[in-house]
Short mmCIF file of C-alpha atoms (C1' of nucleotides) and ligand atoms in Angstrom, two decimals:
data_model
loop_
_atom_site.label_atom_id
_atom_site.label_comp_id
_atom_site.label_asym_id
_atom_site.label_seq_id
_atom_site.Cartn_x
_atom_site.Cartn_y
_atom_site.Cartn_z
CA UNK E 18 0.18 -0.06 0.09
CA UNK E 19 1.42 3.33 -0.87
CA UNK E 20 2.40 6.13 1.58
CA UNK E 21 -0.28 8.31 0.18
CA UNK E 22 -3.14 5.04 0.35
CA UNK E 23 -1.83 4.92 4.18
CA UNK E 24 -2.82 8.55 4.75
CA UNK E 25 -6.13 8.35 2.76
CA UNK E 26 -6.76 5.63 5.17
CA UNK E 27 -6.18 7.63 8.33
CA UNK E 28 -8.10 10.32 7.05
CA UNK E 29 -11.17 7.66 6.35
CA UNK E 30 -10.72 6.62 9.82
CA UNK E 31 -10.91 9.68 11.94
CA UNK E 32 -13.77 10.60 9.94
CA UNK E 33 -15.01 7.35 11.16
CA UNK E 34 -15.82 6.06 8.05
CA UNK E 35 -14.51 2.44 6.76
CA UNK E 36 -11.34 1.82 4.65
CA UNK E 37 -13.31 -0.39 2.04
CA UNK E 38 -11.26 -2.70 -0.29
CA UNK E 39 -13.15 -0.45 -3.06
CA UNK E 40 -11.90 3.05 -1.45
CA UNK E 41 -8.45 1.24 -1.37
CA UNK E 42 -8.42 0.38 -4.98
CA UNK E 43 -9.42 3.77 -6.18
CA UNK E 44 -7.13 5.66 -3.99
CA UNK E 45 -4.00 3.09 -5.33
CA UNK E 46 -5.25 3.86 -8.90
CA UNK E 47 -5.15 7.85 -8.52
CA UNK E 48 -2.30 7.29 -6.91
CA UNK E 49 -0.39 5.03 -9.22
CA UNK E 50 0.53 8.04 -11.66
CA UNK E 51 0.91 11.69 -12.22
CA UNK E 52 -1.11 11.77 -15.08
CA UNK E 53 -4.57 13.46 -15.43
CA UNK E 54 -6.88 10.54 -14.94
CA UNK E 55 -10.84 11.58 -15.42
CA UNK E 56 -13.25 9.54 -13.49
CA UNK E 57 -13.90 7.31 -16.02
CA UNK E 58 -10.17 6.16 -16.96
CA UNK E 59 -10.56 5.31 -12.80
CA UNK E 60 -13.55 2.79 -13.64
CA UNK E 61 -12.09 1.71 -16.61
CA UNK E 62 -8.50 1.26 -15.23
CA UNK E 63 -9.98 -0.70 -12.04
CA UNK E 64 -11.79 -3.05 -14.31
CA UNK E 65 -9.24 -4.10 -16.40
CA UNK E 66 -7.29 -5.31 -12.86
CA UNK E 67 -10.26 -7.13 -11.46
CA UNK E 68 -11.79 -4.56 -9.34
CA UNK E 69 -15.39 -4.90 -8.91
CA UNK E 70 -15.86 -0.71 -7.70
CA UNK E 71 -18.50 0.80 -9.54
CA UNK E 72 -19.18 4.13 -11.21
CA UNK E 73 -20.88 5.03 -8.34
CA UNK E 74 -18.30 4.41 -5.65
CA UNK E 75 -15.05 5.55 -8.21
CA UNK E 76 -17.30 8.86 -7.83
CA UNK E 77 -17.66 8.73 -4.19
CA UNK E 78 -13.86 8.52 -3.47
CA UNK E 79 -12.68 10.59 -5.78
CA UNK E 80 -14.87 13.20 -3.63
CA UNK E 81 -13.54 11.11 -0.25
CA UNK E 82 -9.88 12.20 -1.76
CA UNK E 83 -10.30 15.18 -3.10
CA UNK E 84 -11.87 16.51 0.59
CA UNK E 85 -8.49 14.75 2.07
CA UNK E 86 -6.92 17.00 0.59
CA UNK E 87 -4.29 14.61 -1.27
CA UNK E 88 -6.16 14.74 -4.71
CA UNK E 89 -7.14 17.74 -6.45
CA UNK E 90 -9.83 18.18 -8.91
CA UNK E 91 -8.83 20.22 -11.97
CA UNK E 92 -11.39 21.92 -14.56
CA UNK E 93 -10.36 20.87 -18.22
CA UNK E 94 -13.40 22.80 -19.85
CA UNK E 95 -15.96 21.85 -21.80
CA UNK E 96 -17.31 19.60 -18.95
CA UNK E 97 -13.94 17.83 -18.91
CA UNK E 98 -12.58 17.37 -15.32
CA UNK E 99 -9.56 14.91 -14.05
CA UNK E 100 -8.36 14.37 -10.97
CA UNK E 101 -4.08 14.81 -9.85
CA UNK E 102 -2.72 13.84 -6.66
CA UNK E 103 -0.86 16.32 -4.69
CA UNK E 104 1.67 14.84 -2.45
CA UNK E 105 5.27 16.69 -3.85
CA UNK E 106 3.21 18.43 -6.67
CA UNK E 107 2.70 22.28 -6.07
CA UNK E 108 0.30 24.44 -6.99
CA UNK E 109 0.17 25.09 -10.89
CA UNK E 110 -1.82 25.58 -13.81
CA UNK E 111 -2.19 23.75 -17.08
CA UNK E 112 -2.06 23.89 -21.02
CA UNK E 113 -4.56 21.91 -22.95
CA UNK E 114 -3.71 20.81 -26.59
CA UNK E 115 -7.05 21.02 -28.20
CA UNK E 116 -5.55 18.59 -30.82
CA UNK E 117 -4.45 15.64 -29.40
CA UNK E 118 -5.96 16.20 -25.79
CA UNK E 119 -2.29 16.56 -23.90
CA UNK E 120 -2.60 18.08 -20.82
CA UNK E 121 0.78 20.09 -19.65
CA UNK E 122 1.77 21.68 -16.82
CA UNK E 123 3.16 25.44 -15.99
CA UNK E 124 4.04 27.12 -13.03
CA UNK E 125 3.88 31.03 -12.55
CA UNK E 126 4.00 32.35 -9.08
CA UNK E 127 3.51 35.81 -9.98
CA UNK E 128 0.39 34.87 -11.66
CA UNK E 129 -0.79 33.82 -8.50
CA UNK E 130 0.08 36.77 -6.99
CA UNK E 131 -1.59 38.84 -9.10
CA UNK E 132 -4.77 36.91 -8.57
CA UNK E 133 -4.68 37.47 -4.80
CA UNK E 134 -4.38 40.97 -5.73
CA UNK E 135 -7.02 41.24 -7.58
CA UNK E 136 -9.33 39.79 -5.14
CA UNK E 137 -8.28 42.27 -2.50
CA UNK E 138 -9.51 44.73 -5.25
CA UNK E 139 -12.69 43.50 -5.30
CA UNK E 140 -13.41 42.49 -1.70
CA UNK E 141 -13.55 38.81 -3.02
CA UNK E 142 -12.24 35.84 -1.06
CA UNK E 143 -10.75 33.01 -2.94
CA UNK E 144 -11.30 29.45 -2.62
CA UNK E 145 -9.79 28.25 -5.43
CA UNK E 146 -9.23 29.05 -8.80
CA UNK E 147 -8.81 27.49 -12.75
CA UNK E 148 -6.74 28.77 -15.17
CA UNK E 149 -6.39 26.75 -18.28
CA UNK E 150 -4.53 27.87 -21.51
CA UNK E 151 -6.33 26.36 -24.52
CA UNK E 152 -4.34 25.69 -28.21
CA UNK E 153 -1.57 23.83 -29.72
CA UNK E 154 1.01 21.74 -28.03
CA UNK E 155 4.57 21.68 -29.69
CA UNK E 156 4.31 18.31 -30.87
CA UNK E 157 0.80 18.88 -32.88
CA UNK E 158 2.11 22.50 -34.10
CA UNK E 159 4.99 20.25 -35.91
CA UNK E 160 2.66 17.30 -37.26
CA UNK E 161 0.58 20.79 -39.01
CA UNK E 162 4.40 21.36 -40.42
CA UNK E 163 5.16 18.35 -41.70
CA UNK M 5 -32.57 46.99 -33.95
CA UNK M 6 -29.07 47.38 -31.87
CA UNK M 7 -26.09 48.34 -33.79
CA UNK M 8 -24.62 44.88 -32.55
CA UNK M 9 -27.03 43.30 -34.02
CA UNK M 10 -26.86 45.23 -37.53
CA UNK M 11 -23.63 43.96 -37.72
CA UNK M 12 -24.39 40.73 -36.91
CA UNK M 13 -26.89 40.64 -39.52
CA UNK M 14 -24.08 41.64 -41.98
CA UNK M 15 -21.88 38.86 -41.01
CA UNK M 16 -24.66 36.61 -41.72
CA UNK M 17 -25.53 37.61 -45.08
CA UNK M 18 -21.42 37.99 -46.18
CA UNK M 19 -21.56 33.95 -45.19
CA UNK M 20 -24.31 33.34 -47.92
CA UNK M 21 -27.02 32.73 -44.50
CA UNK M 22 -30.36 34.15 -44.28
CA UNK M 23 -31.16 36.56 -41.42
CA UNK M 24 -33.95 35.04 -39.97
CA UNK M 25 -36.51 36.51 -37.60
CA UNK M 26 -35.41 33.52 -34.78
CA UNK M 27 -31.79 34.60 -35.21
CA UNK M 28 -32.18 38.25 -35.14
CA UNK M 29 -34.67 37.51 -31.88
CA UNK M 30 -31.59 35.55 -30.19
CA UNK M 31 -29.40 38.28 -31.06
CA UNK M 32 -31.07 41.02 -29.75
CA UNK M 33 -31.65 39.30 -26.32
CA UNK M 34 -28.11 38.76 -26.57
CA UNK M 35 -27.12 42.53 -26.91
CA UNK M 36 -29.85 43.49 -24.45
CA UNK M 37 -27.40 43.47 -21.53
CA UNK M 38 -23.93 43.21 -20.35
CA UNK M 39 -24.87 40.00 -18.18
CA UNK M 40 -23.13 36.66 -18.34
CA UNK M 41 -26.23 34.45 -19.76
CA UNK M 42 -26.52 31.07 -20.33
CA UNK M 43 -28.32 29.21 -23.33
CA UNK M 44 -31.10 28.50 -20.85
CA UNK M 45 -31.88 31.51 -19.59
CA UNK M 46 -31.82 33.24 -23.39
CA UNK M 47 -34.61 30.59 -24.24
CA UNK M 48 -36.28 31.22 -20.99
CA UNK M 49 -36.24 35.16 -21.93
CA UNK M 50 -37.11 34.59 -25.50
CA UNK M 51 -40.32 32.53 -24.46
CA UNK M 52 -41.51 34.91 -22.04
CA UNK M 53 -41.59 37.59 -24.98
CA UNK M 54 -43.16 35.73 -27.62
CA UNK M 55 -40.57 34.48 -29.52
CA UNK M 56 -41.10 30.79 -30.53
CA UNK M 57 -37.58 30.06 -31.36
CA UNK M 58 -36.35 26.46 -29.91
CA UNK M 59 -33.62 25.38 -27.93
CA UNK M 60 -32.26 24.25 -30.61
CA UNK M 61 -32.20 27.21 -33.10
CA UNK M 62 -31.13 29.44 -29.38
CA UNK M 63 -27.71 27.23 -29.28
CA UNK M 64 -27.37 26.96 -33.43
CA UNK M 65 -27.41 30.95 -33.10
CA UNK M 66 -25.20 31.51 -30.03
CA UNK M 67 -22.57 29.72 -31.90
CA UNK M 68 -23.21 31.81 -35.35
CA UNK M 69 -22.54 34.65 -32.52
CA UNK M 70 -19.00 33.44 -31.39
CA UNK M 71 -18.18 32.99 -34.89
CA UNK M 72 -19.18 36.04 -35.91
CA UNK M 73 -16.81 37.74 -32.93
CA UNK M 74 -19.41 39.87 -31.14
CA UNK M 75 -20.26 37.02 -28.36
CA UNK M 76 -17.45 35.59 -26.11
CA UNK M 77 -18.60 32.23 -25.21
CA UNK M 78 -16.70 31.70 -21.47
CA UNK M 79 -16.83 28.57 -19.16
CA UNK M 80 -17.51 29.24 -15.76
CA UNK M 81 -16.70 26.18 -14.41
CA UNK M 82 -18.90 22.68 -13.35
CA UNK M 83 -20.17 22.18 -17.09
CA UNK M 84 -22.02 26.04 -16.81
CA UNK M 85 -20.87 28.05 -19.86
CA UNK M 86 -22.15 31.65 -20.49
CA UNK M 87 -21.92 34.56 -22.87
CA UNK M 88 -21.26 37.85 -23.00
CA UNK M 89 -20.60 40.51 -25.77
CA UNK M 90 -17.79 41.71 -26.30
CA UNK M 91 -18.48 45.72 -28.26
CA UNK M 92 -16.43 47.69 -25.95
CA UNK M 93 -15.45 45.05 -23.65
CA UNK M 94 -11.75 44.11 -23.54
CA UNK M 95 -10.68 40.99 -22.53
CA UNK M 96 -11.26 40.20 -18.77
CA UNK M 97 -11.64 37.51 -16.39
CA UNK M 98 -13.82 36.33 -13.90
CA UNK M 99 -14.25 35.68 -10.11
CA UNK M 100 -17.54 33.42 -9.35
CA UNK M 101 -19.58 33.93 -6.26
CA UNK M 102 -19.79 30.05 -5.04
CA UNK M 103 -22.74 31.03 -2.71
CA UNK M 104 -24.70 33.05 -4.67
CA UNK M 105 -23.43 32.53 -8.80
CA UNK M 106 -22.78 36.37 -9.51
CA UNK M 107 -20.02 36.73 -11.78
CA UNK M 108 -17.57 39.58 -11.41
CA UNK M 109 -15.42 41.00 -13.99
CA UNK M 110 -11.60 41.74 -13.30
CA UNK M 111 -8.73 42.94 -15.64
CA UNK M 112 -5.28 42.14 -14.97
CA UNK M 113 -2.72 42.92 -18.07
CA UNK M 114 0.09 41.55 -16.65
CA UNK M 115 -1.76 38.23 -16.13
CA UNK M 116 -2.10 37.90 -19.50
CA UNK M 117 1.27 39.08 -20.68
CA UNK M 118 3.08 36.49 -18.35
CA UNK M 119 0.46 33.35 -19.76
CA UNK M 120 1.88 34.00 -22.77
CA UNK M 121 5.74 33.75 -21.74
CA UNK M 122 4.28 30.75 -20.09
CA UNK M 123 3.40 29.47 -23.51
CA UNK M 124 6.69 30.41 -25.12
CA UNK M 125 8.55 28.68 -22.75
CA UNK M 126 6.78 25.44 -23.24
CA UNK M 127 6.42 26.00 -27.27
CA UNK M 128 2.87 26.64 -27.20
CA UNK M 129 0.21 28.54 -29.28
CA UNK M 130 -2.52 29.90 -27.24
CA UNK M 131 -5.54 29.96 -29.31
CA UNK M 132 -7.56 31.24 -25.83
CA UNK M 133 -8.06 30.71 -22.20
CA UNK M 134 -10.20 30.84 -19.23
CA UNK M 135 -9.40 32.32 -15.93
CA UNK M 136 -11.79 31.55 -13.33
CA UNK M 137 -11.31 32.68 -9.92
CA UNK M 138 -14.06 30.44 -7.54
CA UNK M 139 -14.91 32.05 -3.65
CA UNK M 140 -17.51 34.22 -1.65
CA UNK M 141 -17.95 37.50 -3.14
CA UNK M 142 -17.82 40.72 -0.91
CA UNK M 143 -21.82 41.10 -0.71
CA UNK M 144 -22.20 37.37 0.68
CA UNK M 145 -18.65 37.54 2.97
CA UNK M 146 -21.23 39.91 4.86
CA UNK M 147 -24.16 38.22 5.01
CA UNK M 148 -21.88 35.56 6.95
CA UNK M 149 -20.68 37.20 9.49
CA UNK M 150 -24.38 38.97 10.63
"C1'" DA N 30 -46.99 31.33 -61.68
"C1'" DT N 31 -44.92 26.71 -60.86
"C1'" DT N 32 -41.22 23.70 -60.19
"C1'" DA N 33 -37.48 22.56 -58.06
"C1'" DT N 34 -33.64 23.28 -54.93
"C1'" DT N 35 -31.69 24.56 -50.94
"C1'" DA N 36 -31.62 26.78 -46.25
"C1'" DT N 37 -33.54 26.82 -41.84
"C1'" DT N 38 -36.90 25.49 -38.11
"C1'" DG N 39 -38.67 22.78 -34.39
"C1'" DA N 40 -39.66 18.48 -31.73
"C1'" DG N 41 -38.04 14.96 -29.57
"C1'" DA N 42 -34.27 11.67 -29.31
"C1'" DT N 43 -29.45 10.92 -28.09
"C1'" DA N 44 -25.28 11.33 -26.01
"C1'" DC N 45 -22.65 12.44 -22.47
"C1'" DA N 46 -21.28 13.25 -17.28
"C1'" DT N 47 -22.43 13.65 -12.84
"C1'" DT N 48 -25.46 12.31 -9.28
"C1'" DC N 49 -29.61 10.15 -7.02
"C1'" DT N 50 -32.59 5.84 -5.34
"C1'" DC N 51 -32.80 2.28 -2.71
"C1'" DA N 52 -32.94 -2.73 -1.70
"C1'" DA N 53 -28.93 -5.91 -0.71
"C1'" DT N 54 -24.99 -6.92 1.67
"C1'" DG N 55 -21.63 -6.66 5.03
"C1'" DG N 56 -19.01 -5.44 8.67
"C1'" DA N 57 -18.90 -4.00 13.67
"C1'" DG N 58 -20.69 -4.24 17.88
"C1'" DC N 59 -23.22 -6.95 21.48
"C1'" DG Y 21 -25.66 -15.45 16.20
"C1'" DC Y 22 -28.22 -10.66 15.98
"C1'" DT Y 23 -29.08 -6.19 15.16
"C1'" DC Y 24 -27.60 -1.97 13.23
"C1'" DC Y 25 -26.23 0.87 10.44
"C1'" DA Y 26 -22.36 2.11 6.65
"C1'" DT Y 27 -21.49 1.02 2.11
"C1'" DT Y 28 -22.09 -0.76 -2.26
"C1'" DG Y 29 -24.14 -1.25 -6.93
"C1'" DA Y 30 -27.69 -1.49 -10.91
"C1'" DG Y 31 -30.22 1.22 -13.05
"C1'" DA Y 32 -32.64 5.51 -12.92
"C1'" DA Y 33 -32.92 10.74 -13.14
"C1'" DT Y 34 -30.76 14.84 -13.84
"C1'" DG Y 35 -28.94 19.01 -16.56
"C1'" DT Y 36 -26.55 20.12 -20.92
"C1'" DA Y 37 -25.88 20.14 -25.27
"C1'" DT Y 38 -25.75 18.15 -30.24
"C1'" DC Y 39 -28.08 15.68 -33.16
"C1'" DT Y 40 -32.05 13.79 -36.57
"C1'" DC Y 41 -35.12 14.38 -39.85
"C1'" DA Y 42 -39.82 15.54 -41.29
"C1'" DA Y 43 -42.00 20.29 -42.18
"C1'" DT Y 44 -41.61 24.60 -43.53
"C1'" DA Y 45 -39.94 28.93 -46.00
"C1'" DA Y 46 -36.77 31.11 -48.47
"C1'" DT Y 47 -34.47 31.45 -53.11
"C1'" DA Y 48 -33.93 30.29 -57.80
"C1'" DA Y 49 -34.78 28.30 -62.24
"C1'" DT Y 50 -38.25 27.18 -65.48
MN1 MN I 207 -1.35 18.65 -12.91
MN1 MN I 208 -17.46 38.90 -18.60
ZN1 ZN I 209 -1.20 18.40 -28.85
ZN1 ZN I 210 -22.05 36.40 -3.45
#
DNA sequence: ATTATTATTGAGATACATTCTCAATGGAGC
DNA sequence: GCTCCATTGAGAATGTATCTCAATAATAAT
């Protein structure tokens, strides 16, 4: 069991919930990669590894993972959302290729700072934010030129 | 007929399409306010004013308005999207109140610049972007304290 | 003017991601 | 064992958006 899954177990038990095999398998799946997985991909992977976790349980457990703070839900636009774990993964935003679907990450601390100032100016208390840049990734740019 | 609707008519005709009463009424509705309207709100408003435009036509016409450049479609997260007209409305991003749904606008030219640099660094060609900050608007912050 | 061609529309069907319902399951504690 | 209650899975329901296709309306041709 991965260390992040251990932490999730602690979270679940502290909350007075049961650390079931379904919850464990969803967590292990999410913590197994740094990719940006959507719920359906998690479900498919689980099915292929013999887990019998249902769609409803996958969604419910992803919500718990987000609540635990170990996983972040990101909005990739047009109704798509994805999950990624946060351990050793400082906050960042995303470049989304509208051709191949690739999601790249970028970090720009000054943007974060400017967002805070914008909120102060407006008397707005920020809880979270979503910044996506849509366009052509380097690979797809080349593919078109060729 | 509003000047923006005139421009839309020109766009439609230049494209070799017909400027029908349905298309006109959707355009007039969108140009009648600076609010962030979603498609369903446009449909409801049209119904209340006696227009018989159907849901399909509303969506189709909103797409045409976006294509014309006179209207922008914005992604407000969690699958919600809204439309706003662009005339005399320079680019800006949004503060979305998760309590009352209010959408405020803010402008931060330096953020735009930093996004461009981030793209250059990644070899990414940006087409558009979406930046939303979620949280509590000033009004809702006060309401809770009271 | 009549006919043929084409664009547009509305109603409902369909798609899709997500949430909800509720009966069945299965630990936890007695 | 039995009771209690959290959890689960299957499928129904939701909400947003798109698609299908026959009917309608506009345009062009004869
Ligand atoms: Mn990421
Ligand atoms: Mn706006
Ligand atoms: Zn790409
Ligand atoms: Zn508010």
